[in-house]
PDB file of C-alpha atoms and ligand atoms in Angstrom:
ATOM      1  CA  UNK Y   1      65.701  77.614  89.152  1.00  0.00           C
ATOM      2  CA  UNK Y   2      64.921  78.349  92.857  1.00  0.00           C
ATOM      3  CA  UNK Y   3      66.224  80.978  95.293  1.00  0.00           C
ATOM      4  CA  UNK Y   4      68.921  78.307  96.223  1.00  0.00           C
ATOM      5  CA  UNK Y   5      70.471  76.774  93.158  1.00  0.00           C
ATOM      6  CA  UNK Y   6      72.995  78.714  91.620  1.00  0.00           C
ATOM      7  CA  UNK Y   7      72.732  80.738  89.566  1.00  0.00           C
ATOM      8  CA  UNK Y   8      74.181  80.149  85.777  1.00  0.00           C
ATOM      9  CA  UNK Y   9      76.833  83.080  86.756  1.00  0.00           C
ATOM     10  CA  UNK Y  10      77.444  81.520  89.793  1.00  0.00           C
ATOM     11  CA  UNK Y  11      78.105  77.811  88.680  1.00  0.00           C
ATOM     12  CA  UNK Y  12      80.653  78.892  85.620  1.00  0.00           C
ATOM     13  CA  UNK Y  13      84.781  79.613  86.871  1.00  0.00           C
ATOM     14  CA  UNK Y  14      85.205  82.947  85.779  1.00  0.00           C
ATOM     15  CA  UNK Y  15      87.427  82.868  82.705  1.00  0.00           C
ATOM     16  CA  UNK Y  16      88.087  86.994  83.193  1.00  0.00           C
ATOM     17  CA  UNK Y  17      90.896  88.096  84.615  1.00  0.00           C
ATOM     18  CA  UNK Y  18      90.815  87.665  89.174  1.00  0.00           C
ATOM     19  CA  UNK Y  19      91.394  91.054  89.972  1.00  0.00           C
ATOM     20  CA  UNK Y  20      88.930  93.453  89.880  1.00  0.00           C
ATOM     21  CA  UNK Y  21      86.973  90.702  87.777  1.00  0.00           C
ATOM     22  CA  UNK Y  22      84.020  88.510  89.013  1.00  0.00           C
ATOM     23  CA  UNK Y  23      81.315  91.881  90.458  1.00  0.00           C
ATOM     24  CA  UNK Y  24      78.134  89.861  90.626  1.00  0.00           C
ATOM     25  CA  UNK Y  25      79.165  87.155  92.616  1.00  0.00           C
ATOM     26  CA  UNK Y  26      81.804  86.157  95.106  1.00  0.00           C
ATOM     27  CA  UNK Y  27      85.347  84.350  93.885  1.00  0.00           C
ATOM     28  CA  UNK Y  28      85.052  80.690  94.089  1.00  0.00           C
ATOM     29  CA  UNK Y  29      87.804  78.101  94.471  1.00  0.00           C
ATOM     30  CA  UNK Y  30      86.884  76.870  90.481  1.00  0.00           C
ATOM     31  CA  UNK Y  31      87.579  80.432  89.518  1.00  0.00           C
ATOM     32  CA  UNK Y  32      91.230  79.849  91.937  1.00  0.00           C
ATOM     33  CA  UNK Y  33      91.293  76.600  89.742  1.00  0.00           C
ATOM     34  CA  UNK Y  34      91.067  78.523  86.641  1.00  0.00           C
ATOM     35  CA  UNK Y  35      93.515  81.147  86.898  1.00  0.00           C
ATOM     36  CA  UNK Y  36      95.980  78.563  87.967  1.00  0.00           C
ATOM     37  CA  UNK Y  37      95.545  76.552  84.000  1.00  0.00           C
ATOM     38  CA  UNK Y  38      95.760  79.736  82.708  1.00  0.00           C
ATOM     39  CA  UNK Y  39      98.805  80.805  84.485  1.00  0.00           C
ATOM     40  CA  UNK Y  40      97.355  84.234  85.923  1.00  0.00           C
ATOM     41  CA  UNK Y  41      99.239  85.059  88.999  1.00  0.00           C
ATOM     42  CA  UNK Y  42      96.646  86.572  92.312  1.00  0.00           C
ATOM     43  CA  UNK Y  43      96.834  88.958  95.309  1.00  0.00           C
ATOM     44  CA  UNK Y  44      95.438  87.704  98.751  1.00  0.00           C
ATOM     45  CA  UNK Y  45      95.518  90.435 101.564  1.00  0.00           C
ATOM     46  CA  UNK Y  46      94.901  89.669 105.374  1.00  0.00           C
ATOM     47  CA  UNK Y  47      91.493  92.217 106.639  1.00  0.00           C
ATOM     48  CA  UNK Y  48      90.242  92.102 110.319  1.00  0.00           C
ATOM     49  CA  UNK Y  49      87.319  94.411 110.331  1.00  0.00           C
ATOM     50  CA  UNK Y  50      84.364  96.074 107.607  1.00  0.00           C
ATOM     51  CA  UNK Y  51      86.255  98.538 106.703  1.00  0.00           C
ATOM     52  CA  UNK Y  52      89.426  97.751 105.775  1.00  0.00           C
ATOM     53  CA  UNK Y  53      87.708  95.033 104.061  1.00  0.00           C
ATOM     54  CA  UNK Y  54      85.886  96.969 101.832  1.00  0.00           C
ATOM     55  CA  UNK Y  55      88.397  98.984 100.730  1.00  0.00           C
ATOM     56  CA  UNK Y  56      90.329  95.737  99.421  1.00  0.00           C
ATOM     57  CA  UNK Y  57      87.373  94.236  97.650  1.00  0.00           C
ATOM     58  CA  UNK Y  58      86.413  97.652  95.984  1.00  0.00           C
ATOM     59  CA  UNK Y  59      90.450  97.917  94.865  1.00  0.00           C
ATOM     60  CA  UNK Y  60      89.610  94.322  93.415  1.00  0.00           C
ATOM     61  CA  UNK Y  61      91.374  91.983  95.676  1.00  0.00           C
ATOM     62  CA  UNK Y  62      89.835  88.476  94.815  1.00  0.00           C
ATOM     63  CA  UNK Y  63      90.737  86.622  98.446  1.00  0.00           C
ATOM     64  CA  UNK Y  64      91.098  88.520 101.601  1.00  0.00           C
ATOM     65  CA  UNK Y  65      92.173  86.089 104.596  1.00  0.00           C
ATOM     66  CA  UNK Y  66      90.890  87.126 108.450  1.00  0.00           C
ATOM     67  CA  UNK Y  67      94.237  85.901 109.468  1.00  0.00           C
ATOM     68  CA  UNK Y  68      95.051  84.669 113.204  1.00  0.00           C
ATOM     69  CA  UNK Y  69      97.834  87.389 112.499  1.00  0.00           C
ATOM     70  CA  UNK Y  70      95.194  89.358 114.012  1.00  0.00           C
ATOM     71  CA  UNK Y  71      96.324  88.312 117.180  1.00  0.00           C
ATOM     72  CA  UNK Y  72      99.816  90.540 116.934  1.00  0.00           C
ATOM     73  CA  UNK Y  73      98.219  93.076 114.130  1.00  0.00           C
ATOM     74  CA  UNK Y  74      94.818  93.845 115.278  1.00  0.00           C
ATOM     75  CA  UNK Y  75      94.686  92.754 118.846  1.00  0.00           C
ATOM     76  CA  UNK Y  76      97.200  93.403 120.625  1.00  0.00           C
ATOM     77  CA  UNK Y  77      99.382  90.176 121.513  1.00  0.00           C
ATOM     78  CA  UNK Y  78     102.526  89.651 120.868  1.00  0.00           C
ATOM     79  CA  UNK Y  79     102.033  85.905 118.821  1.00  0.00           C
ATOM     80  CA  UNK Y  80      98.896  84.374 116.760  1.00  0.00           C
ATOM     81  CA  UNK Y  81      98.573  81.593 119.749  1.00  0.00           C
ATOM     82  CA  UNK Y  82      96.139  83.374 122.068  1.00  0.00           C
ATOM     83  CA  UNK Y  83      93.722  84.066 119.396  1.00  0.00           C
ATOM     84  CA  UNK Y  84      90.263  82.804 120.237  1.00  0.00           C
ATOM     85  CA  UNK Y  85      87.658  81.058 118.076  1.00  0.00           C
ATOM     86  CA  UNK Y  86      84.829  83.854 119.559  1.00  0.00           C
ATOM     87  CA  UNK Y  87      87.182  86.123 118.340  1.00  0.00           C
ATOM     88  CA  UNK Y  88      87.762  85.104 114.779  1.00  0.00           C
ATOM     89  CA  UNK Y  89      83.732  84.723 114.117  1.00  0.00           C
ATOM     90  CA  UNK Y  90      83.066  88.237 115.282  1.00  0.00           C
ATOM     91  CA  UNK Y  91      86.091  89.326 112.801  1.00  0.00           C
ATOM     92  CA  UNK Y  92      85.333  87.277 110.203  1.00  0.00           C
ATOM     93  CA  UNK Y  93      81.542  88.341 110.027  1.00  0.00           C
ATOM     94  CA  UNK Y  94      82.806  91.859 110.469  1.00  0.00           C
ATOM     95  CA  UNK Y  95      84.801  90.982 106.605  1.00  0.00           C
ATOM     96  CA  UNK Y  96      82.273  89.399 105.216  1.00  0.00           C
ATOM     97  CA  UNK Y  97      79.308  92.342 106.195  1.00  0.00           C
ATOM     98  CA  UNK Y  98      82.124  94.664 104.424  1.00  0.00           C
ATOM     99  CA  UNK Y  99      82.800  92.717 100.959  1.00  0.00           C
ATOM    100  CA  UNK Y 100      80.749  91.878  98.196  1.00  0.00           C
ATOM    101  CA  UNK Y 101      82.768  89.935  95.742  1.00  0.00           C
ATOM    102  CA  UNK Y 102      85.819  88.848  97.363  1.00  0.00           C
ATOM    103  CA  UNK Y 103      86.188  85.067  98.703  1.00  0.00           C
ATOM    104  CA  UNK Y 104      86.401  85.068 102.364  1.00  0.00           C
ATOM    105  CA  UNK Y 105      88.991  82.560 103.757  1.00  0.00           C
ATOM    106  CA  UNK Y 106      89.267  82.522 107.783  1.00  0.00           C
ATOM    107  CA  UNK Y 107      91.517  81.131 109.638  1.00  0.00           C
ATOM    108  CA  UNK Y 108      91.215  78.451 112.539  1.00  0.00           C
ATOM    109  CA  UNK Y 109      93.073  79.595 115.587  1.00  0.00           C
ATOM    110  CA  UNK Y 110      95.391  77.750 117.524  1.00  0.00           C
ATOM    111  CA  UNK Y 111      93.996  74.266 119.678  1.00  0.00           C
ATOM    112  CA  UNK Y 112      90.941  75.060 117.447  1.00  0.00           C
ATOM    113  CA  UNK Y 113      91.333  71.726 115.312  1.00  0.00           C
ATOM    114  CA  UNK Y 114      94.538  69.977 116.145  1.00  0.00           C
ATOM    115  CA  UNK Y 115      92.561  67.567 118.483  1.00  0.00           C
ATOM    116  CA  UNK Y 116      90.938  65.643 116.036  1.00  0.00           C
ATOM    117  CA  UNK Y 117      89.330  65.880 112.904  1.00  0.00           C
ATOM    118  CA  UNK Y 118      85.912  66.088 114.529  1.00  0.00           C
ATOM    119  CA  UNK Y 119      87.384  69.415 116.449  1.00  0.00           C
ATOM    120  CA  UNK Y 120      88.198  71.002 112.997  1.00  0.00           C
ATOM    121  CA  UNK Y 121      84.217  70.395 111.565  1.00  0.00           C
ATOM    122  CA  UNK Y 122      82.748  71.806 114.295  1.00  0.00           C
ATOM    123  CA  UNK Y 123      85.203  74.925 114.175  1.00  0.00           C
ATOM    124  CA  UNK Y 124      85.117  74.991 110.811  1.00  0.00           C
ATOM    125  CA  UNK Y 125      81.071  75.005 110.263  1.00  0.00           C
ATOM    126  CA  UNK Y 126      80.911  77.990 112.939  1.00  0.00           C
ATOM    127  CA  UNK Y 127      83.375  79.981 110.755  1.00  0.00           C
ATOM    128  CA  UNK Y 128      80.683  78.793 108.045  1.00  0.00           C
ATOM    129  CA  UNK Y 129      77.417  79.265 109.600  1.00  0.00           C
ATOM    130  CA  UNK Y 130      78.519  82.149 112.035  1.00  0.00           C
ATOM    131  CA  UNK Y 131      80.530  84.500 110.051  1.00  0.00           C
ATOM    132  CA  UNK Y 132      79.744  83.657 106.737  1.00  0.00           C
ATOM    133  CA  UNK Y 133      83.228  82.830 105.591  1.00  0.00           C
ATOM    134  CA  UNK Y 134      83.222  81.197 102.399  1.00  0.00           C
ATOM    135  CA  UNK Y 135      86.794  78.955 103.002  1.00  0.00           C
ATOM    136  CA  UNK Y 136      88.836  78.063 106.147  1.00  0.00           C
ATOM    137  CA  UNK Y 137      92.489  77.995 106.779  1.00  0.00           C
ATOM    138  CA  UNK Y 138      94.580  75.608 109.097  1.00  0.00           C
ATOM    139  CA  UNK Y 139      98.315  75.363 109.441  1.00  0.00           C
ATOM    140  CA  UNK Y 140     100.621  71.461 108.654  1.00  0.00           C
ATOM    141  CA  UNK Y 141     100.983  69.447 106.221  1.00  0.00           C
ATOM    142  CA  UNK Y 142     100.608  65.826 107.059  1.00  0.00           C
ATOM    143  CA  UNK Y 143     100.003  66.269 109.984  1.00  0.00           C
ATOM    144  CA  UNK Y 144      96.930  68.056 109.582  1.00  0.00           C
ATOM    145  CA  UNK Y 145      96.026  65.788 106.608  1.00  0.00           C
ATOM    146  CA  UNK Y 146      92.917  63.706 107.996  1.00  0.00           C
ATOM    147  CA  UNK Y 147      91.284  67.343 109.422  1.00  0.00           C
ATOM    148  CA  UNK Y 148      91.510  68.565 105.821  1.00  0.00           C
ATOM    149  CA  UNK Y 149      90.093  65.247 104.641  1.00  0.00           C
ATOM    150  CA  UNK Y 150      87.038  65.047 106.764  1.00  0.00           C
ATOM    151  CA  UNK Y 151      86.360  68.798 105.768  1.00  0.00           C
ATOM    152  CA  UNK Y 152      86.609  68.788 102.606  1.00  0.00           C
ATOM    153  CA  UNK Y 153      84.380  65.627 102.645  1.00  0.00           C
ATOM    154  CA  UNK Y 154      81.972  67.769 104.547  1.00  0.00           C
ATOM    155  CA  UNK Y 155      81.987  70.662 101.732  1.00  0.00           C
ATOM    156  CA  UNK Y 156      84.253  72.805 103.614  1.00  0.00           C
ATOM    157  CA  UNK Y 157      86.838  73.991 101.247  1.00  0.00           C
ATOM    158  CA  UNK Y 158      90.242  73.944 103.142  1.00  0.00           C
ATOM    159  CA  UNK Y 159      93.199  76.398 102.226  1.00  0.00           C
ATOM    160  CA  UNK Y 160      96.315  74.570 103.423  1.00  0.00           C
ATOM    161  CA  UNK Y 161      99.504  76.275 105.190  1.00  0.00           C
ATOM    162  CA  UNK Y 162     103.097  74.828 105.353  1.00  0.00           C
ATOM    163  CA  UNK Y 163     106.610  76.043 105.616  1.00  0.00           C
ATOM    164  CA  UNK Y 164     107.036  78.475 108.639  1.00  0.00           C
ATOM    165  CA  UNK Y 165     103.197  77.724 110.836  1.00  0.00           C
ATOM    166  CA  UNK Y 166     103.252  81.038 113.026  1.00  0.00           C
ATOM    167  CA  UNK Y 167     100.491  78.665 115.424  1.00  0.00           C
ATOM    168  CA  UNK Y 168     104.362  77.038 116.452  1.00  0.00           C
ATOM    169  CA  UNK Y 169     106.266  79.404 117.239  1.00  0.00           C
ATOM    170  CA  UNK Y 170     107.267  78.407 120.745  1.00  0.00           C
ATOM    171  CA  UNK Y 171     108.269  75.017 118.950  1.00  0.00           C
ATOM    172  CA  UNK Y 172     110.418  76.895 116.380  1.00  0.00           C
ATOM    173  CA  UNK Y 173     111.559  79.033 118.810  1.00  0.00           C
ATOM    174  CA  UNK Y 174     110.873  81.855 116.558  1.00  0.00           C
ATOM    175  CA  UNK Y 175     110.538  82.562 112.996  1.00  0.00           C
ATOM    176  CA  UNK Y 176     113.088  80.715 111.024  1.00  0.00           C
ATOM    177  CA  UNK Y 177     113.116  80.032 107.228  1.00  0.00           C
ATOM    178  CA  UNK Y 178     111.642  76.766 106.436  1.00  0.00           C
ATOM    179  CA  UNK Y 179     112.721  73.808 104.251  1.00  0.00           C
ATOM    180  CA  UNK Y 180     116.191  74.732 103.951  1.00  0.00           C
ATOM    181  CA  UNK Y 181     118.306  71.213 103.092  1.00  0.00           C
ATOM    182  CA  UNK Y 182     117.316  67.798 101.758  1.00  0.00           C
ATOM    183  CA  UNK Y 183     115.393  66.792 103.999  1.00  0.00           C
ATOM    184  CA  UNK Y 184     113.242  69.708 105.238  1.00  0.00           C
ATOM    185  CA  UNK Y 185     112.911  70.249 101.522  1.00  0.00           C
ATOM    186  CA  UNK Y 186     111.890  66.873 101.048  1.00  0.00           C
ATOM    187  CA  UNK Y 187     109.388  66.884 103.757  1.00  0.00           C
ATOM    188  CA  UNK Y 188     108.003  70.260 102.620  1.00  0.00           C
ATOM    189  CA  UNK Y 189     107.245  69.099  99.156  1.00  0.00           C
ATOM    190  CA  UNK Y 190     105.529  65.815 101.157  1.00  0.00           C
ATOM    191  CA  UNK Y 191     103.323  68.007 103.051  1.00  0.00           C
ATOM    192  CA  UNK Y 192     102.555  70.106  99.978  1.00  0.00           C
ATOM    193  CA  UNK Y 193     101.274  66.884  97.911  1.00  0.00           C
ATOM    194  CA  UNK Y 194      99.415  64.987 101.348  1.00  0.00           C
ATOM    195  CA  UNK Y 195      97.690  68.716 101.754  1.00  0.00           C
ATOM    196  CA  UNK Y 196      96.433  68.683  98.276  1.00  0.00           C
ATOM    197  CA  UNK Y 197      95.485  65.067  98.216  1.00  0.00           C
ATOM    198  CA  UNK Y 198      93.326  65.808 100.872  1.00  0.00           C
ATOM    199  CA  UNK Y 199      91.631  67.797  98.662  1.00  0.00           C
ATOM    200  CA  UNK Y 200      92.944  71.226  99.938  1.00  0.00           C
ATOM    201  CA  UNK Y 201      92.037  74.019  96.995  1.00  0.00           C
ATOM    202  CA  UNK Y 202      94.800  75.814  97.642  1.00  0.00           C
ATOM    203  CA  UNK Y 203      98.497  75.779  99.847  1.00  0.00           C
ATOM    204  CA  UNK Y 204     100.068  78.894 101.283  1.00  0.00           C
ATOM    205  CA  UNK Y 205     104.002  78.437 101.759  1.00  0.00           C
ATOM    206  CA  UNK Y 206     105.346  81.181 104.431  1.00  0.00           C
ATOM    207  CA  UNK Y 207     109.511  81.877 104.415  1.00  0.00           C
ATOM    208  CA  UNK Y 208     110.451  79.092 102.206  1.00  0.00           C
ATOM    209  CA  UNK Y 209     113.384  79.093 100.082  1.00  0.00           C
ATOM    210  CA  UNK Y 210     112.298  80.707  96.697  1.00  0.00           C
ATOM    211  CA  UNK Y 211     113.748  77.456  94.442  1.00  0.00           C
ATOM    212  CA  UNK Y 212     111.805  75.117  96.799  1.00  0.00           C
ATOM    213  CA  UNK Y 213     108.825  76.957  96.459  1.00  0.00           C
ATOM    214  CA  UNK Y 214     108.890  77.705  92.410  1.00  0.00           C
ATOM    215  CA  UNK Y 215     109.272  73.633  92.833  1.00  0.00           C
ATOM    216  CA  UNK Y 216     106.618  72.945  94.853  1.00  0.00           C
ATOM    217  CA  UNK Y 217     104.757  75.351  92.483  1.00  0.00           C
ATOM    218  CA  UNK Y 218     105.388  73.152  89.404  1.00  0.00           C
ATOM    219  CA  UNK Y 219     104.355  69.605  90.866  1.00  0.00           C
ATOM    220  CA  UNK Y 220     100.650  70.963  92.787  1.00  0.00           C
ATOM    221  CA  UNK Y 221      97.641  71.397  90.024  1.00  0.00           C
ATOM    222  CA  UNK Y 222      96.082  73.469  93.124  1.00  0.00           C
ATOM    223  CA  UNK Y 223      97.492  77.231  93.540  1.00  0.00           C
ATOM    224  CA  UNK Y 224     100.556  78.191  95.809  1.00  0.00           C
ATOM    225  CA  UNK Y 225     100.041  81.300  97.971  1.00  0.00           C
ATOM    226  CA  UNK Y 226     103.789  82.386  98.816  1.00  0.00           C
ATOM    227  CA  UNK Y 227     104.513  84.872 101.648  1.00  0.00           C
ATOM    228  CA  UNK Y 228     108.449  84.777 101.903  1.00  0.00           C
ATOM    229  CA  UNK Y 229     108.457  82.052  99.236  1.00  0.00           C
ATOM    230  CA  UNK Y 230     109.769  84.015  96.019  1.00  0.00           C
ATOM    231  CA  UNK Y 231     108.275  85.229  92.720  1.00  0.00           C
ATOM    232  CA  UNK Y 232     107.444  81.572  91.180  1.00  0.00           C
ATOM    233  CA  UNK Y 233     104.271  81.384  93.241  1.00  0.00           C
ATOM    234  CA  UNK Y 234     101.063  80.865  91.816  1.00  0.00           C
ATOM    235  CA  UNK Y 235      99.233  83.890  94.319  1.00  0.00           C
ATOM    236  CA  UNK Y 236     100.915  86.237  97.131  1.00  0.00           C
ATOM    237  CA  UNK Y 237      99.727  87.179 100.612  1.00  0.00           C
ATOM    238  CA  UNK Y 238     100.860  89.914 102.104  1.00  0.00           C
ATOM    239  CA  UNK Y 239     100.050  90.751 105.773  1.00  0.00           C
ATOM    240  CA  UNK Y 240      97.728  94.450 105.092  1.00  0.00           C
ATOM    241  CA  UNK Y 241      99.564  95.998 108.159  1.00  0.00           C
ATOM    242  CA  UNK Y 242     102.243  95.345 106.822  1.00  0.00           C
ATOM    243  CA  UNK Y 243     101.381  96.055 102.929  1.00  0.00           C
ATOM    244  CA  UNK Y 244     100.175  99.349 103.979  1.00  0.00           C
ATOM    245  CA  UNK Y 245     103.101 100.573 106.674  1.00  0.00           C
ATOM    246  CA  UNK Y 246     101.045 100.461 109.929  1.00  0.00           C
ATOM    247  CA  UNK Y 247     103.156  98.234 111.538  1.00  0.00           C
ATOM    248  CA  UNK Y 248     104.897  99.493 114.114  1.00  0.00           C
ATOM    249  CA  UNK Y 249     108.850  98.834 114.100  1.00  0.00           C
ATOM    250  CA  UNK Y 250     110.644  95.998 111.546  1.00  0.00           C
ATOM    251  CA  UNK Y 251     108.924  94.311 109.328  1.00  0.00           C
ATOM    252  CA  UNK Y 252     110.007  90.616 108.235  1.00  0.00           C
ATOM    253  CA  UNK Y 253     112.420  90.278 105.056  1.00  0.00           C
ATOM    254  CA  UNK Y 254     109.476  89.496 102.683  1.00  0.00           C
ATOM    255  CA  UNK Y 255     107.321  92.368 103.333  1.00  0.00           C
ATOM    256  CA  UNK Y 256     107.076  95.576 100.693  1.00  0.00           C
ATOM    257  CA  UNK Y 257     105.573  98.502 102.398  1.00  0.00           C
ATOM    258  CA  UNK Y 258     103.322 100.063  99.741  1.00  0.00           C
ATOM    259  CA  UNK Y 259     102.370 103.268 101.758  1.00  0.00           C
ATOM    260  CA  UNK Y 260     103.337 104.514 105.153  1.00  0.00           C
ATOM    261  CA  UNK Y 261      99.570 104.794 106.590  1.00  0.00           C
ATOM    262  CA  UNK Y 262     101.504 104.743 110.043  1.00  0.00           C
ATOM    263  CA  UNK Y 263     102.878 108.655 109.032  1.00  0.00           C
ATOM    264  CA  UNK Y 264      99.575 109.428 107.372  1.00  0.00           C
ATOM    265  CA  UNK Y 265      96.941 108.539 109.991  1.00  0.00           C
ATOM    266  CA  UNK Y 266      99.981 110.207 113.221  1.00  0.00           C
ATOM    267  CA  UNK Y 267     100.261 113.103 110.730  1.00  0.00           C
ATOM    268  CA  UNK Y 268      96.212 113.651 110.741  1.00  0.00           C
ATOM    269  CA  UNK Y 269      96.066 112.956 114.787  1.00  0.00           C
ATOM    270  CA  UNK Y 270      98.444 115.094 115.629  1.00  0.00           C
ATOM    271  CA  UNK Y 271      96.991 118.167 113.176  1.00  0.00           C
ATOM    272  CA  UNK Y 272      93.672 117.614 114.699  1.00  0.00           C
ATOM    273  CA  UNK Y 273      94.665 118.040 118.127  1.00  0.00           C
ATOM    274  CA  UNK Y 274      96.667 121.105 117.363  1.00  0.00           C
ATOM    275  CA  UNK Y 275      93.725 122.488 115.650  1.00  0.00           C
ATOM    276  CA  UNK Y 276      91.636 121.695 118.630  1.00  0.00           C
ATOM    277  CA  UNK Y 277      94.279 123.042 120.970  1.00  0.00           C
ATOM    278  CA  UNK Y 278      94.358 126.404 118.916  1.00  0.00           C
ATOM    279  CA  UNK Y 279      90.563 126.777 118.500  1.00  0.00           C
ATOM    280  CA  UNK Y 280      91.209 126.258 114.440  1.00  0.00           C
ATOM    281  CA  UNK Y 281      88.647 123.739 114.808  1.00  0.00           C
ATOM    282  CA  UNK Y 282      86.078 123.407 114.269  1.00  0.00           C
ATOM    283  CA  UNK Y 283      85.213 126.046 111.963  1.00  0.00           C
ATOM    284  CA  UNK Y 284      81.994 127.410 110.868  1.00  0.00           C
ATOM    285  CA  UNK Y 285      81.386 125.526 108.271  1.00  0.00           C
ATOM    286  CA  UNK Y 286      81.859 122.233 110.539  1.00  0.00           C
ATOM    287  CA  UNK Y 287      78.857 124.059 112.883  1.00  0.00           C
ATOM    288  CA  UNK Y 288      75.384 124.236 113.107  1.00  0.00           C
ATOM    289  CA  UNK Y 289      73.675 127.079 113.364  1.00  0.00           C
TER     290      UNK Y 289
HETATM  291  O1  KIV A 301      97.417  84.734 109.733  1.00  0.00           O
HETATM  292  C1  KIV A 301      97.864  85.168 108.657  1.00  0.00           C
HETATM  293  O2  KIV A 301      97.822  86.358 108.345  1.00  0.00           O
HETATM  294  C2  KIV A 301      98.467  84.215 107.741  1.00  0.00           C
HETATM  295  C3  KIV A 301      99.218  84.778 106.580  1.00  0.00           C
HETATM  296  C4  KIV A 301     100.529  85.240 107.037  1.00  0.00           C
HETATM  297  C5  KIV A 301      99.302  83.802 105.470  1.00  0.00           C
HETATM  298  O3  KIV A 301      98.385  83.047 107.954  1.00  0.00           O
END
């Protein structure tokens, strides 16, 4: 065996349990594969920076996602759509310097691959070759079909991402539930299948009705990620700004706030500068002498 091939750790799907599981290696879509024959259900959380990272792949999160939602809950703008491709490289190196074991999934930005297929490889390999990411991300179903193709081809491995596509929200004209009625549900469960014959490991569905997406659930062999799309889902993303209750203001429907970091990070700024403005700090032992 040489310093490249894989090692026998590396080439077998972990059979242990996602979370918390594979430590001397990084997740891999067969190990995705294999929790979805056995039926075990997986967390994916959105991470923008080192930090944050690393405190989701030490809690045992098995896929963090350097979402474009970095554009409204990292950087500043009010939409995903002005996100840059310079901008999700330096973020998605920035996750990948922070995590050891997690699978790295980045997302291309909007106008980053619609143009052609040929536009999506050459994203796609910077994401690769740049940051380090170990998976990409782009939003429609058939529509995006041929990108995925050509990647996949090219041993990029391709989440998918149907239902609500944040990337169109001035075509939507907002947010609005996806794949409500016959047809919209019909054409949902036709993107889901042309996304995974393309050879797409893996399909997030965001705000889709939670019947349509327990059915879309039961006819892919590859693993649903739902975010709005009910319990039946083989994985869950949450947003972590969200998750963790740093967003400012209302939160969407499908969001559970797990802690209110928002209170607990104001509550230490504000203590600081009071201690500062009394002369409480810093105290001797926080001096040199
Ligand atoms: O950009 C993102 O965070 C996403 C998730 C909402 C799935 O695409």
């Amino acid at each position: 065996m040489n310093a490249s091939s894989p090692s026998p750790a590396q080439n077998q799907a972990s059979t242990a349990g996602l979370y918390g599981g594979v430590t001397n290696r990084r997740v891999t879509v067969r190990d995705l594969a294999s929790a979805k024959q056995r039926g075990e259900k997986w967390a994916m959380l959105t991470a923008y920076d080192a930090l944050t990272a690393g405190v989701f792949d030490e809690a045992g999160i098995p896929v963090l996602l350097v979402g474009d939602s970095a554009g409204n809950c990292h950087l500043g703008y009010e939409t995903t759509v002005p996100v840059t491709m310079d901008q999700m490289v330096m973020l998605s190196a920035a996750v990948v310097r922070g995590t050891q074991r997690a699978m790295i999934v980045a997302d291309l930005p909007f106008g980053s691959y619609q143009e052609s297929p040929a536009q999506a490889m050459h994203n796609a390999a910077r994401l690769m070759k740049e940051a380090g990411v170990g998976a990409v991300k782009l939003e429609g179903g058939e529509r995006s079909a041929r990108s995925i193709e050509l990647l996949v081809e090219a041993g990029v491995p391709v989440m998918a991402h149907i239902g609500l596509t944040p990337q169109s929200v001035h075509a939507l004209g907002g947010y609005p539930v996806q794949g409500r009625g016959d047809e919209a549900a019909h054409q949902l469960l036709r993107d889901a299948k042309a996304v995974q014959q393309s050879g797409a490991f893996s399909v997030v569905l965001e705000a889709v009705p939670a019947e349509l997406a327990a059915q879309v659930t039961e006819q892919l062999a590859i693993p649903t990620v739902g975010i709005g799309g009910g319990p039946e889902t083989d994985a869950q993303v949450l947003v972590w700004t969200d998750m963790a209750g740093m967003t400012a203001g209302r939160v969407p429907k499908f969001v559970k706030k797990y802690a209110n970091l928002r209170g607990v990070l104001g509550d230490a700024a504000r203590e600081f500068a009071e201690e500062v403005r009394t002369g409480a700090f810093p105290a001797a032992e926080h001096s040199f002498h």
